[in-house]
mmCIF file of C-alpha atoms and ligand atoms in Angstrom:
data_model
loop_
_atom_site.group_PDB
_atom_site.id
_atom_site.type_symbol
_atom_site.label_atom_id
_atom_site.label_comp_id
_atom_site.label_asym_id
_atom_site.label_seq_id
_atom_site.Cartn_x
_atom_site.Cartn_y
_atom_site.Cartn_z
ATOM 1 C CA MET W 1 0.000 0.000 0.000
ATOM 2 C CA ALA W 2 2.775 2.376 0.901
ATOM 3 C CA ILE W 3 4.260 1.901 -2.552
ATOM 4 C CA LYS W 4 1.007 2.827 -4.252
ATOM 5 C CA LYS W 5 0.830 6.029 -2.248
ATOM 6 C CA SER W 6 4.217 7.290 -3.358
ATOM 7 C CA ARG W 7 3.426 6.759 -7.045
ATOM 8 C CA VAL W 8 2.513 9.698 -9.226
ATOM 9 C CA GLU W 9 0.941 9.377 -12.634
ATOM 10 C CA GLY W 10 3.298 8.271 -15.407
ATOM 11 C CA GLY W 11 6.281 7.501 -13.159
ATOM 12 C CA PHE W 12 7.875 7.524 -9.729
ATOM 13 C CA SER W 13 7.691 10.144 -7.017
ATOM 14 C CA GLU W 14 10.790 12.275 -6.461
ATOM 15 C CA ASP W 15 11.230 10.590 -3.105
ATOM 16 C CA ALA W 16 11.322 7.217 -4.754
ATOM 17 C CA ILE W 17 13.785 8.394 -7.401
ATOM 18 C CA GLU W 18 16.023 9.869 -4.719
ATOM 19 C CA GLY W 19 15.760 6.682 -2.738
ATOM 20 C CA LEU W 20 16.674 4.652 -5.767
ATOM 21 C CA ALA W 21 19.613 6.918 -6.579
ATOM 22 C CA LYS W 22 20.829 6.472 -3.023
ATOM 23 C CA ARG W 23 20.515 2.748 -3.386
ATOM 24 C CA VAL W 24 22.430 2.792 -6.647
ATOM 25 C CA GLU W 25 25.109 4.897 -4.971
ATOM 26 C CA TYR W 26 25.161 2.514 -2.037
ATOM 27 C CA LEU W 27 25.432 -0.458 -4.377
ATOM 28 C CA GLU W 28 28.260 1.261 -6.289
ATOM 29 C CA ASP W 29 30.103 1.820 -3.001
ATOM 30 C CA PHE W 30 29.399 -1.735 -2.041
ATOM 31 C CA ARG W 31 30.744 -2.986 -5.387
ATOM 32 C CA THR W 32 33.911 -0.871 -5.042
ATOM 33 C CA GLY W 33 34.307 -2.192 -1.498
ATOM 34 C CA VAL W 34 33.929 -5.789 -2.666
ATOM 35 C CA LEU W 35 36.385 -5.219 -5.526
ATOM 36 C CA GLN W 36 38.848 -3.705 -3.083
ATOM 37 C CA MET W 37 38.422 -6.689 -0.797
ATOM 38 C CA VAL W 38 38.983 -9.097 -3.687
ATOM 39 C CA LYS W 39 42.145 -7.195 -4.615
ATOM 40 C CA GLU W 40 43.400 -7.291 -1.030
ATOM 41 C CA LEU W 41 42.543 -10.952 -0.802
ATOM 42 C CA GLU W 42 44.461 -11.631 -3.980
ATOM 43 C CA SER W 43 47.543 -9.810 -2.770
ATOM 44 C CA SER W 44 47.421 -11.477 0.637
ATOM 45 C CA GLU W 45 47.060 -14.772 -1.173
ATOM 46 C CA GLU W 46 50.265 -13.925 -3.062
ATOM 47 C CA GLU W 47 51.953 -12.917 0.186
ATOM 48 C CA LEU W 48 50.819 -16.156 1.749
ATOM 49 C CA ALA W 49 52.166 -18.124 -1.195
ATOM 50 C CA SER W 50 55.552 -16.405 -1.022
ATOM 51 C CA ALA W 51 55.675 -16.845 2.783
ATOM 52 C CA HIS W 52 54.862 -20.495 2.196
ATOM 53 C CA ARG W 53 57.666 -20.781 -0.349
ATOM 54 C CA LEU W 54 60.107 -19.135 2.038
ATOM 55 C CA LEU W 55 59.002 -21.422 4.853
ATOM 56 C CA LYS W 56 59.503 -24.446 2.640
ATOM 57 C CA GLU W 57 62.981 -23.290 1.627
ATOM 58 C CA THR W 58 63.904 -22.660 5.261
ATOM 59 C CA ARG W 59 62.552 -26.054 6.219
ATOM 60 C CA ASP W 60 64.576 -27.717 3.452
ATOM 61 C CA GLN W 61 67.684 -25.892 4.631
ATOM 62 C CA LEU W 62 66.988 -26.937 8.201
ATOM 63 C CA VAL W 63 66.569 -30.552 7.165
ATOM 64 C CA GLN W 64 69.819 -30.274 5.215
ATOM 65 C CA SER W 65 71.722 -28.740 8.142
ATOM 66 C CA SER W 66 70.399 -31.265 10.621
ATOM 67 C CA LYS W 67 71.401 -34.069 8.278
ATOM 68 C CA LEU W 68 74.848 -32.522 8.047
ATOM 69 C CA ALA W 69 75.052 -32.060 11.807
ATOM 70 C CA ALA W 70 74.155 -35.720 12.338
ATOM 71 C CA LEU W 71 76.693 -36.689 9.728
ATOM 72 C CA GLY W 72 79.265 -34.508 11.457
ATOM 73 C CA GLU W 73 78.888 -36.523 14.645
ATOM 74 C CA LEU W 74 79.003 -39.800 12.800
ATOM 75 C CA ALA W 75 81.895 -38.633 10.640
ATOM 76 C CA SER W 76 84.220 -37.775 13.482
ATOM 77 C CA THR W 77 83.504 -41.062 15.253
ATOM 78 C CA LEU W 78 83.908 -43.066 12.058
ATOM 79 C CA ALA W 79 87.056 -41.278 10.969
ATOM 80 C CA HIS W 80 88.565 -41.855 14.387
ATOM 81 C CA GLU W 81 87.512 -45.493 14.746
ATOM 82 C CA LEU W 82 88.420 -46.519 11.210
ATOM 83 C CA SER W 83 91.725 -44.744 10.766
ATOM 84 C CA GLN W 84 93.726 -46.894 13.128
ATOM 85 C CA PRO W 85 92.729 -50.379 11.904
ATOM 86 C CA LEU W 86 93.029 -49.119 8.352
ATOM 87 C CA THR W 87 96.591 -47.938 8.931
ATOM 88 C CA ILE W 88 97.396 -51.407 10.263
ATOM 89 C CA ILE W 89 95.814 -53.218 7.310
ATOM 90 C CA LYS W 90 97.609 -50.970 4.846
ATOM 91 C CA GLY W 91 100.953 -51.154 6.657
ATOM 92 C CA VAL W 92 100.906 -54.927 6.988
ATOM 93 C CA SER W 93 99.823 -55.418 3.356
ATOM 94 C CA GLN W 94 102.557 -53.097 2.131
ATOM 95 C CA ASN W 95 105.063 -55.084 4.173
ATOM 96 C CA MET W 96 103.825 -58.438 2.969
ATOM 97 C CA ILE W 97 103.680 -57.564 -0.703
ATOM 98 C CA GLY W 98 107.490 -57.399 -0.810
ATOM 99 C CA SER W 99 107.689 -61.151 -0.130
ATOM 100 C CA PHE W 100 105.710 -62.107 -3.238
ATOM 101 C CA ASN W 101 106.714 -62.033 -6.865
ATOM 102 C CA GLU W 102 104.989 -59.469 -9.007
ATOM 103 C CA GLY W 103 102.243 -61.138 -11.015
ATOM 104 C CA SER W 104 101.775 -63.960 -8.507
ATOM 105 C CA PRO W 105 98.188 -64.505 -7.242
ATOM 106 C CA ASP W 106 99.141 -63.407 -3.705
ATOM 107 C CA HIS W 107 100.813 -60.265 -5.001
ATOM 108 C CA GLU W 108 97.661 -59.472 -6.949
ATOM 109 C CA LYS W 109 95.457 -60.023 -3.912
ATOM 110 C CA LEU W 110 97.619 -57.747 -1.781
ATOM 111 C CA THR W 111 97.609 -55.087 -4.503
ATOM 112 C CA LEU W 112 93.816 -55.200 -4.368
ATOM 113 C CA ILE W 113 93.874 -54.791 -0.578
ATOM 114 C CA ILE W 114 96.256 -51.842 -0.747
ATOM 115 C CA HIS W 115 94.178 -50.232 -3.469
ATOM 116 C CA ALA W 116 91.044 -50.677 -1.345
ATOM 117 C CA THR W 117 92.679 -49.170 1.740
ATOM 118 C CA LYS W 118 93.697 -46.106 -0.280
ATOM 119 C CA LYS W 119 90.109 -45.656 -1.379
ATOM 120 C CA MET W 120 88.932 -45.934 2.214
ATOM 121 C CA GLU W 121 91.478 -43.341 3.234
ATOM 122 C CA THR W 122 90.005 -40.937 0.694
ATOM 123 C CA VAL W 123 86.519 -41.502 2.079
ATOM 124 C CA ILE W 124 87.787 -40.937 5.622
ATOM 125 C CA LYS W 125 89.506 -37.754 4.511
ATOM 126 C CA HIS W 126 86.199 -36.598 3.040
ATOM 127 C CA LEU W 127 84.311 -37.503 6.186
ATOM 128 C CA ARG W 128 86.730 -35.536 8.345
ATOM 129 C CA ILE W 129 85.589 -32.337 6.664
ATOM 130 C CA PHE W 130 82.167 -32.841 8.225
ATOM 131 C CA SER W 131 83.485 -33.197 11.733
ATOM 132 C CA ARG W 132 83.593 -29.819 13.352
ATOM 133 C CA LYS W 133 86.896 -30.667 14.933
ATOM 134 C CA GLU W 134 88.738 -29.577 11.831
ATOM 135 C CA GLU W 135 87.999 -25.891 11.533
ATOM 136 C CA PRO W 136 89.222 -24.376 8.292
ATOM 137 C CA VAL W 137 91.725 -21.557 8.347
ATOM 138 C CA MET W 138 90.049 -18.536 6.821
ATOM 139 C CA GLU W 139 91.969 -15.920 4.889
ATOM 140 C CA PRO W 140 91.191 -13.269 2.269
ATOM 141 C CA VAL W 141 90.636 -15.173 -0.956
ATOM 142 C CA ASP W 142 90.408 -14.198 -4.611
ATOM 143 C CA LEU W 143 87.932 -16.740 -5.985
ATOM 144 C CA ASN W 144 89.239 -16.277 -9.544
ATOM 145 C CA ARG W 145 92.663 -17.365 -8.428
ATOM 146 C CA VAL W 146 91.335 -20.452 -6.662
ATOM 147 C CA ILE W 147 89.432 -21.355 -9.839
ATOM 148 C CA LYS W 148 92.567 -21.012 -11.969
ATOM 149 C CA GLU W 149 94.555 -23.162 -9.546
ATOM 150 C CA ALA W 150 91.837 -25.807 -9.369
ATOM 151 C CA PHE W 151 91.821 -25.951 -13.167
ATOM 152 C CA VAL W 152 95.502 -26.712 -13.332
ATOM 153 C CA MET W 153 94.519 -29.948 -11.596
ATOM 154 C CA VAL W 154 91.332 -30.836 -13.447
ATOM 155 C CA LYS W 155 92.207 -29.666 -16.942
ATOM 156 C CA GLY W 156 93.588 -33.049 -18.033
ATOM 157 C CA LEU W 157 90.481 -34.741 -16.684
ATOM 158 C CA LEU W 158 88.354 -32.605 -18.978
ATOM 159 C CA THR W 159 90.387 -32.522 -22.165
ATOM 160 C CA ASP W 160 90.823 -36.332 -21.996
ATOM 161 C CA ASN W 161 87.038 -36.542 -22.100
ATOM 162 C CA SER W 162 86.611 -34.171 -25.099
ATOM 163 C CA ILE W 163 85.177 -31.468 -22.861
ATOM 164 C CA ASP W 164 85.580 -27.932 -24.101
ATOM 165 C CA VAL W 165 86.288 -25.531 -21.216
ATOM 166 C CA ARG W 166 85.113 -21.908 -21.485
ATOM 167 C CA MET W 167 86.152 -19.521 -18.767
ATOM 168 C CA ASP W 168 84.770 -16.049 -18.276
ATOM 169 C CA LEU W 169 86.184 -14.552 -15.094
ATOM 170 C CA SER W 170 85.326 -11.005 -13.984
ATOM 171 C CA PRO W 171 86.987 -8.991 -11.203
ATOM 172 C CA LEU W 172 85.594 -10.076 -7.826
ATOM 173 C CA PRO W 173 85.527 -8.700 -4.307
ATOM 174 C CA ARG W 174 87.617 -10.778 -1.923
ATOM 175 C CA VAL W 175 85.929 -13.314 0.329
ATOM 176 C CA SER W 176 86.976 -14.722 3.653
ATOM 177 C CA GLY W 177 87.647 -18.363 2.977
ATOM 178 C CA SER W 178 89.745 -21.461 2.891
ATOM 179 C CA PRO W 179 91.326 -21.774 -0.587
ATOM 180 C CA VAL W 180 91.800 -25.530 -0.120
ATOM 181 C CA ARG W 181 88.156 -26.095 0.663
ATOM 182 C CA ILE W 182 86.802 -23.829 -2.044
ATOM 183 C CA GLU W 183 89.081 -25.626 -4.468
ATOM 184 C CA GLN W 184 87.571 -28.892 -3.297
ATOM 185 C CA VAL W 185 84.070 -27.593 -4.077
ATOM 186 C CA ILE W 186 85.152 -26.628 -7.591
ATOM 187 C CA ILE W 187 86.822 -29.986 -8.169
ATOM 188 C CA ASN W 188 83.729 -31.840 -6.890
ATOM 189 C CA ILE W 189 81.392 -29.943 -9.217
ATOM 190 C CA VAL W 190 83.714 -30.232 -12.203
ATOM 191 C CA THR W 191 84.210 -33.965 -11.623
ATOM 192 C CA ASN W 192 80.437 -34.445 -11.571
ATOM 193 C CA ALA W 193 80.162 -32.424 -14.787
ATOM 194 C CA ARG W 194 82.765 -34.672 -16.371
ATOM 195 C CA ASP W 195 80.791 -37.757 -15.278
ATOM 196 C CA ALA W 196 77.627 -36.239 -16.774
ATOM 197 C CA MET W 197 79.308 -35.718 -20.170
ATOM 198 C CA PRO W 198 80.811 -39.111 -21.092
ATOM 199 C CA GLU W 199 80.580 -38.219 -24.785
ATOM 200 C CA GLY W 200 82.145 -34.809 -24.283
ATOM 201 C CA GLY W 201 80.503 -31.399 -24.157
ATOM 202 C CA VAL W 202 81.022 -27.875 -22.931
ATOM 203 C CA LEU W 203 81.884 -26.730 -19.421
ATOM 204 C CA GLU W 204 81.403 -23.040 -18.706
ATOM 205 C CA ILE W 205 82.841 -21.294 -15.670
ATOM 206 C CA GLU W 206 81.735 -17.777 -15.075
ATOM 207 C CA THR W 207 82.403 -15.383 -12.193
ATOM 208 C CA ARG W 208 80.630 -12.104 -11.454
ATOM 209 C CA ALA W 209 80.490 -9.620 -8.613
ATOM 210 C CA GLU W 210 76.925 -9.901 -7.298
ATOM 211 C CA ALA W 211 74.700 -8.710 -4.499
ATOM 212 C CA VAL W 212 72.624 -11.086 -2.392
ATOM 213 C CA ASN W 213 70.024 -9.287 -0.262
ATOM 214 C CA GLY W 214 72.021 -6.101 -0.758
ATOM 215 C CA ARG W 215 75.247 -7.712 0.395
ATOM 216 C CA PRO W 216 78.204 -7.770 -2.056
ATOM 217 C CA CYS W 217 79.233 -11.300 -2.983
ATOM 218 C CA ALA W 218 81.557 -13.179 -5.265
ATOM 219 C CA GLY W 219 79.423 -15.281 -7.608
ATOM 220 C CA LEU W 220 80.420 -18.393 -9.514
ATOM 221 C CA THR W 221 78.395 -20.333 -12.079
ATOM 222 C CA ILE W 222 79.431 -23.710 -13.476
ATOM 223 C CA ASN W 223 77.377 -24.961 -16.442
ATOM 224 C CA ASP W 224 77.637 -28.274 -18.198
ATOM 225 C CA THR W 225 75.909 -29.686 -21.270
ATOM 226 C CA GLY W 226 75.596 -33.140 -19.734
ATOM 227 C CA ALA W 227 72.807 -35.561 -18.941
ATOM 228 C CA GLY W 228 71.044 -33.261 -16.482
ATOM 229 C CA ILE W 229 69.346 -34.265 -13.242
ATOM 230 C CA PRO W 230 65.829 -35.736 -13.160
ATOM 231 C CA VAL W 231 63.500 -33.530 -11.140
ATOM 232 C CA GLU W 232 62.907 -36.251 -8.511
ATOM 233 C CA ASN W 233 66.671 -36.320 -7.794
ATOM 234 C CA LEU W 234 67.225 -32.558 -7.650
ATOM 235 C CA LYS W 235 66.178 -32.351 -4.003
ATOM 236 C CA ARG W 236 68.467 -35.182 -2.992
ATOM 237 C CA ILE W 237 71.771 -34.362 -4.667
ATOM 238 C CA PHE W 238 73.106 -32.482 -1.628
ATOM 239 C CA ASP W 239 72.204 -35.382 0.676
ATOM 240 C CA PRO W 240 75.141 -37.320 2.108
ATOM 241 C CA PHE W 241 75.580 -40.647 0.303
ATOM 242 C CA PHE W 242 73.088 -39.864 -2.463
ATOM 243 C CA THR W 243 74.571 -41.163 -5.683
ATOM 244 C CA THR W 244 73.246 -42.434 -8.994
ATOM 245 C CA LYS W 245 76.645 -43.775 -9.982
ATOM 246 C CA GLY W 246 77.309 -47.476 -9.911
ATOM 247 C CA PRO W 247 78.920 -49.318 -7.000
ATOM 248 C CA GLY W 248 82.549 -48.324 -6.594
ATOM 249 C CA LYS W 249 82.040 -45.265 -8.802
ATOM 250 C CA GLY W 250 80.307 -42.723 -6.595
ATOM 251 C CA THR W 251 80.436 -42.048 -2.875
ATOM 252 C CA GLY W 252 77.560 -39.599 -2.848
ATOM 253 C CA LEU W 253 79.662 -37.304 -0.686
ATOM 254 C CA GLY W 254 80.964 -34.739 -3.182
ATOM 255 C CA LEU W 255 77.985 -32.396 -3.202
ATOM 256 C CA SER W 256 77.066 -32.766 0.469
ATOM 257 C CA ILE W 257 80.640 -31.804 1.326
ATOM 258 C CA SER W 258 80.467 -28.911 -1.125
ATOM 259 C CA TYR W 259 77.210 -27.751 0.468
ATOM 260 C CA ALA W 260 78.770 -27.907 3.942
ATOM 261 C CA ILE W 261 81.839 -25.972 2.773
ATOM 262 C CA ILE W 262 79.814 -23.200 1.127
ATOM 263 C CA LYS W 263 77.620 -22.886 4.254
ATOM 264 C CA GLU W 264 80.782 -22.696 6.341
ATOM 265 C CA HIS W 265 81.710 -19.662 4.193
ATOM 266 C CA GLY W 266 78.304 -18.065 4.822
ATOM 267 C CA GLY W 267 77.429 -18.613 1.171
ATOM 268 C CA GLU W 268 74.741 -20.244 -0.926
ATOM 269 C CA ILE W 269 74.853 -23.053 -3.476
ATOM 270 C CA THR W 270 71.943 -23.746 -5.805
ATOM 271 C CA VAL W 271 71.363 -25.997 -8.772
ATOM 272 C CA GLU W 272 69.233 -25.839 -11.894
ATOM 273 C CA SER W 273 69.010 -28.632 -14.388
ATOM 274 C CA VAL W 274 67.172 -29.619 -17.532
ATOM 275 C CA PRO W 275 67.336 -33.393 -18.142
ATOM 276 C CA GLY W 276 68.980 -34.048 -21.480
ATOM 277 C CA ARG W 277 70.289 -30.474 -21.728
ATOM 278 C CA GLY W 278 72.619 -29.884 -18.795
ATOM 279 C CA THR W 279 73.133 -28.635 -15.281
ATOM 280 C CA SER W 280 74.097 -25.335 -13.729
ATOM 281 C CA PHE W 281 75.510 -24.803 -10.242
ATOM 282 C CA HIS W 282 75.511 -21.310 -8.794
ATOM 283 C CA ILE W 283 77.562 -20.320 -5.765
ATOM 284 C CA THR W 284 77.707 -17.017 -3.931
ATOM 285 C CA ILE W 285 80.088 -16.184 -1.087
ATOM 286 C CA PRO W 286 79.751 -12.904 0.824
ATOM 287 C CA ALA W 287 82.579 -10.428 0.252
ATOM 288 C CA ILE W 288 84.769 -9.255 3.105
ATOM 289 C CA LYS W 289 83.171 -6.049 4.385
ATOM 290 C CA GLY W 290 84.586 -2.973 2.707
ATOM 291 C CA THR W 291 85.887 -4.836 -0.349
ATOM 292 C CA GLY W 292 82.563 -5.068 -2.224
ATOM 293 C CA LYS W 293 81.631 -2.885 -5.148
HETATM 294 N N1 ADP Q 301 76.590 -31.998 -13.242
HETATM 295 C C1 ADP Q 301 75.778 -33.015 -12.964
HETATM 296 N N2 ADP Q 301 75.034 -33.581 -13.944
HETATM 297 C C2 ADP Q 301 74.209 -34.611 -13.684
HETATM 298 N N3 ADP Q 301 74.039 -35.162 -12.457
HETATM 299 C C3 ADP Q 301 74.754 -34.660 -11.436
HETATM 300 C C4 ADP Q 301 75.663 -33.557 -11.623
HETATM 301 N N4 ADP Q 301 76.219 -33.259 -10.427
HETATM 302 C C5 ADP Q 301 75.702 -34.126 -9.534
HETATM 303 N N5 ADP Q 301 74.818 -34.981 -10.126
HETATM 304 C C6 ADP Q 301 74.041 -36.031 -9.459
HETATM 305 O O1 ADP Q 301 74.194 -35.870 -8.057
HETATM 306 C C7 ADP Q 301 74.635 -37.082 -7.456
HETATM 307 C C8 ADP Q 301 75.464 -36.758 -6.227
HETATM 308 O O2 ADP Q 301 76.703 -36.156 -6.563
HETATM 309 P P1 ADP Q 301 77.919 -36.268 -5.545
HETATM 310 O O3 ADP Q 301 77.453 -35.837 -4.201
HETATM 311 O O4 ADP Q 301 79.077 -35.556 -6.130
HETATM 312 O O5 ADP Q 301 78.194 -37.822 -5.464
HETATM 313 P P2 ADP Q 301 78.830 -38.814 -6.547
HETATM 314 O O6 ADP Q 301 79.497 -37.978 -7.614
HETATM 315 O O7 ADP Q 301 79.817 -39.612 -5.754
HETATM 316 O O8 ADP Q 301 77.692 -39.624 -7.059
HETATM 317 C C9 ADP Q 301 75.375 -37.786 -8.576
HETATM 318 O O9 ADP Q 301 75.433 -39.182 -8.364
HETATM 319 C C10 ADP Q 301 74.535 -37.420 -9.795
HETATM 320 O O10 ADP Q 301 73.387 -38.237 -9.876
HETATM 321 MG MG1 MG Q 302 80.749 -36.364 -7.183
#
């Protein structure tokens, strides 16, 4: 009834029109409000997603460090417990081998034993790096120089395997580091690249001055054109003892040691890989304060 009353002939009363206009205005405001809310929701969804990503990365790093910490404990015990009996086995075998003619079955057996003990010694030496008892001696290091020195050692390894080496080194800020350990990281990565390119290929080593979260760093990228790493393995390659190489060929320690060494230098090591195309390792180590660009 109330509606009828407010009607005038041929249309709506002014009151009704005003009321409608107000409603339209209100609805417009409401729509803008809803759109705003949707926008905010979208951006908080993005924030949530990036927080989630960050959390996942941190969790992965935590898992990695706790694995390394556990390995550190195990490593120092193992290295200690195994070294002594191993020295005895090696010493006695080396003594005994002199009493047999070269080429005789006993001589061959002892050669095998000595060879095996040498391999075990290498593994023990690797394991020692994990035990916190052996702190590295840190000094100002020019990463380019360490790379050049490491390549004196691995060059033959690469050229023998028809691997073309391309080096592109730029001036870098100095880092605080252990040249021996950084060299070990480079050798580990290059050896893996060699293994991934049995038919030959290209190995690229590139250095650049970089900034990570605003902090000057020395950056190193090592690319290979090898087999690549299947996505299901990417997460595991830094795990101690993870190897896809056959028995006697891989220890699965190279990259976990490299990871530990780079962490020890306050740096980061990441990997990207396309199966069938190749793999790229990227390392950053913070510059000594005051030497960055
Ligand atoms: N450049 C690479 N290309 C392809 N796969 C790689 C590369 N580097 C590492 N990997 C993979 O990561 C695994 C772990 O490497 P690492 O820790 O050095 O142990 P290992 O070389 O003894 O197997 C390798 O077995 C291999 O599957
Ligand atoms: Mg290796």
